[in-house]
Coordinates of C-alpha atoms in Angstrom, one line a residue:
X1469 CA 233.4 -59.3 15.1
X1470 CA 231.8 -56.5 12.5
X1471 CA 234.5 -55.9 9.7
X1472 CA 233.0 -52.4 7.8
X1473 CA 236.1 -52.8 5.2
X1474 CA 234.6 -56.1 3.8
X1475 CA 231.5 -54.1 2.8
X1476 CA 233.0 -50.8 1.4
X1477 CA 235.7 -52.8 -0.9
X1478 CA 232.6 -54.9 -2.0
X1479 CA 230.5 -51.7 -3.0
X1480 CA 233.6 -50.5 -4.4
X1481 CA 234.0 -53.7 -6.9
X1482 CA 230.4 -54.4 -7.5
X1483 CA 228.3 -52.5 -9.5
X1484 CA 225.2 -53.8 -8.4
X1485 CA 226.2 -54.2 -4.6
X1486 CA 227.0 -50.5 -5.1
X1487 CA 223.4 -49.5 -6.5
X1488 CA 221.9 -51.7 -3.3
X1489 CA 224.3 -49.6 -0.8
X1490 CA 223.6 -46.3 -2.5
X1491 CA 219.6 -47.3 -2.0
X1492 CA 220.1 -47.7 1.5
X1493 CA 222.4 -44.7 1.7
X1494 CA 219.3 -42.8 0.8
X1495 CA 216.8 -44.5 2.5
X1496 CA 218.7 -43.9 5.8
X1497 CA 219.2 -40.1 5.0
X1498 CA 215.2 -39.6 4.4
X1499 CA 214.7 -41.6 7.5
X1500 CA 217.1 -39.3 9.3
X1501 CA 215.4 -36.5 7.7
X1502 CA 211.4 -37.7 8.9
X1503 CA 213.4 -37.9 12.1
X1504 CA 214.2 -34.6 12.5
X1505 CA 211.3 -32.9 11.4
X1506 CA 210.3 -32.6 15.6
X1507 CA 213.5 -32.2 17.0
X1508 CA 216.1 -29.6 16.0
X1509 CA 219.2 -29.8 13.5
X1510 CA 221.9 -31.7 14.3
X1511 CA 225.1 -30.1 14.4
X1512 CA 228.0 -30.9 11.9
X1513 CA 230.0 -33.8 12.6
X1514 CA 233.7 -34.4 11.8
X1515 CA 231.9 -36.7 8.7
X1516 CA 229.9 -33.7 7.7
X1517 CA 233.0 -31.8 7.3
X1518 CA 234.8 -34.3 5.3
X1519 CA 232.3 -35.1 2.9
X1520 CA 232.2 -31.4 2.3
X1521 CA 236.0 -31.5 1.8
X1522 CA 235.1 -34.0 -1.1
X1523 CA 232.4 -32.5 -2.9
X1524 CA 234.8 -29.4 -2.8
X1525 CA 237.9 -31.2 -4.5
X1526 CA 236.2 -33.7 -6.1
X1527 CA 232.8 -32.2 -7.3
X1528 CA 232.9 -35.1 -9.8
X1529 CA 232.3 -38.0 -7.4
X1530 CA 229.1 -38.9 -5.7
X1531 CA 230.6 -39.2 -2.2
X1532 CA 226.9 -39.8 -0.3
X1533 CA 228.2 -43.6 0.8
X1534 CA 230.9 -41.6 2.9
X1535 CA 227.9 -40.4 4.7
X1536 CA 227.2 -43.8 6.1
X1537 CA 230.1 -45.8 5.8
X1538 CA 232.4 -43.0 7.7
X1539 CA 230.3 -42.9 10.7
X1540 CA 229.7 -47.0 10.8
X1541 CA 233.5 -46.7 10.7
X1542 CA 233.8 -44.6 13.5
X1543 CA 231.3 -46.5 15.5
X1544 CA 233.2 -49.4 15.0
X1545 CA 235.4 -48.3 16.5
X1546 CA 233.3 -47.2 19.8
X1547 CA 232.1 -50.8 19.4
X1548 CA 235.5 -52.2 19.6
X1549 CA 236.5 -50.5 22.5
X1550 CA 233.2 -51.6 24.9
X1551 CA 233.8 -55.2 23.8
X1552 CA 237.5 -54.8 24.9
X1553 CA 236.3 -53.4 28.3
X1554 CA 233.5 -55.9 28.6
X1555 CA 235.7 -58.8 27.5
X1556 CA 239.0 -58.0 29.7
X1557 CA 237.0 -57.3 33.3
X1558 CA 235.8 -60.8 32.6
X1559 CA 239.4 -62.5 32.2
X1560 CA 238.7 -63.3 28.3
X1561 CA 239.8 -62.1 25.1
X1562 CA 237.7 -61.5 21.9
X1563 CA 238.1 -64.9 20.2
X1564 CA 237.6 -66.5 23.7
X1565 CA 234.1 -64.7 23.9
X1566 CA 233.2 -65.7 20.5
X1567 CA 233.9 -69.4 21.3
X1568 CA 231.9 -69.5 24.6
X1569 CA 229.1 -67.0 23.5
X1570 CA 228.4 -69.9 20.6
X1571 CA 228.0 -72.5 22.8
X1572 CA 226.4 -70.4 25.2
X1573 CA 223.4 -69.4 22.4
X1574 CA 223.2 -73.3 21.7
X1575 CA 221.6 -73.8 25.2
X1576 CA 221.9 -76.8 27.2
X1577 CA 224.1 -78.7 27.3
X1578 CA 226.0 -76.0 26.0
X1579 CA 227.9 -78.1 23.4
X1580 CA 228.8 -78.0 19.6
X1581 CA 230.9 -79.9 17.3
X1582 CA 234.4 -78.4 16.6
X1583 CA 233.2 -78.1 12.9
X1584 CA 230.0 -76.4 13.9
X1585 CA 232.3 -73.8 16.1
X1586 CA 234.4 -73.0 13.4
X1587 CA 231.7 -72.1 11.2
X1588 CA 230.2 -70.0 13.4
X1589 CA 233.4 -68.3 14.3
X1590 CA 234.8 -67.9 10.6
X1591 CA 238.0 -69.3 11.7
X1592 CA 240.2 -72.4 9.8
X1593 CA 240.0 -76.1 11.5
X1594 CA 243.7 -75.5 12.7
X1595 CA 243.1 -72.0 14.4
X1596 CA 239.8 -73.8 15.9
X1597 CA 241.8 -76.3 17.2
X1598 CA 244.5 -74.2 19.1
X1599 CA 241.6 -71.9 20.4
X1600 CA 240.3 -74.8 21.9
X1601 CA 242.9 -76.2 23.7
X1602 CA 244.0 -72.7 25.1
X1603 CA 239.9 -72.7 26.4
X1604 CA 240.3 -76.3 27.8
X1605 CA 243.7 -74.8 29.5
X1606 CA 241.7 -72.4 31.1
X1607 CA 238.6 -74.3 32.2
X1608 CA 236.7 -72.9 30.1
X1609 CA 235.4 -75.4 28.2
X1610 CA 235.9 -79.4 28.1
X1611 CA 236.4 -82.3 25.3
X1612 CA 233.6 -84.9 25.9
X1613 CA 232.8 -87.8 23.1
X1614 CA 229.1 -87.4 21.8
X1615 CA 227.0 -89.9 23.5
X1616 CA 225.5 -91.8 20.9
X1617 CA 228.9 -91.8 18.7
X1618 CA 232.1 -91.8 20.5
X1619 CA 234.1 -91.1 17.2
X1620 CA 232.4 -87.6 17.4
X1621 CA 234.0 -85.1 19.7
X1622 CA 232.2 -82.5 21.2
X1623 CA 233.3 -78.8 23.1
X1624 CA 231.0 -78.3 26.1
X1625 CA 231.0 -75.4 28.3
X1626 CA 232.4 -75.5 31.8
X1627 CA 230.1 -73.5 34.7
X1628 CA 233.1 -71.5 34.8
X1629 CA 233.1 -71.1 31.0
X1630 CA 229.2 -70.0 31.3
X1631 CA 229.9 -67.9 33.9
X1632 CA 232.4 -66.0 32.3
X1633 CA 230.5 -65.3 29.2
X1634 CA 227.2 -64.4 31.0
X1635 CA 229.0 -61.8 33.2
X1636 CA 230.7 -60.6 29.9
X1637 CA 227.6 -60.3 27.7
X1638 CA 225.4 -58.4 30.2
X1639 CA 228.6 -55.5 30.5
X1640 CA 228.6 -55.5 26.8
X1641 CA 225.1 -55.2 26.5
X1642 CA 225.0 -52.3 28.8
X1643 CA 228.0 -50.5 26.9
X1644 CA 225.7 -50.9 23.3
X1645 CA 222.7 -49.4 24.9
X1646 CA 224.5 -46.3 25.6
X1647 CA 226.1 -46.4 22.1
X1648 CA 222.2 -45.8 20.8
X1649 CA 221.1 -43.4 23.7
X1650 CA 220.9 -40.8 21.5
X1651 CA 218.4 -42.7 19.3
X1652 CA 214.9 -43.4 20.8
X1653 CA 213.4 -47.3 20.1
X1654 CA 211.9 -46.3 16.9
X1655 CA 214.5 -45.0 15.0
X1656 CA 216.5 -47.8 16.6
X1657 CA 214.0 -50.1 14.9
X1658 CA 214.8 -48.6 11.4
X1659 CA 218.5 -48.1 11.5
X1660 CA 218.6 -51.9 12.1
X1661 CA 216.1 -52.5 9.3
X1662 CA 218.1 -50.5 7.3
X1663 CA 221.6 -52.3 7.9
X1664 CA 220.2 -55.9 8.0
X1665 CA 219.2 -54.6 4.2
X1666 CA 222.7 -53.2 3.4
X1667 CA 224.4 -56.6 5.0
X1668 CA 221.9 -59.0 3.4
X1669 CA 223.9 -59.3 0.3
X1670 CA 227.2 -60.7 1.8
X1671 CA 226.0 -63.3 4.0
X1672 CA 223.7 -65.2 1.3

């Protein structure tokens, strides 16, 4: 899931990444200002009050990153609630959705090796084995031998698994779209591009 504390920590520890982060902060601020030229000024939110308080108390610090990351952190909480609601509605836990969605994205016949699954879901081999066992028990996946090499084990999505992940994904996307209601299409595209720039160094 989205873990913004990792980003914040890296910016604190790595000067070159901090420069990148601050440049993106500036870009986001500029984009926001441009977007507001044709609309009334937005009312202050809690983050504005937090930033103002830190500026008052620690005028020696550049608190500009708080304007971005405090809001990202708050939005992540709303996203987490939306994810939990979508998954719970269809009897899934977050980790189950992560595995099932990786298989669903793979396309027919919706199967991957356990090694590929652990790479995509960022967990250890032992954790993945346990998760596959539990998904098999719930009837959401099956283990099968690869047709060209029976020594290779594949994890395959069952019909029940596909129905569950499809339904959960539909509900999740509706909730995520609601979280973006305040932005028009152009603003969403600008935000997505800026966040991609900010995230790229952590995924290379």
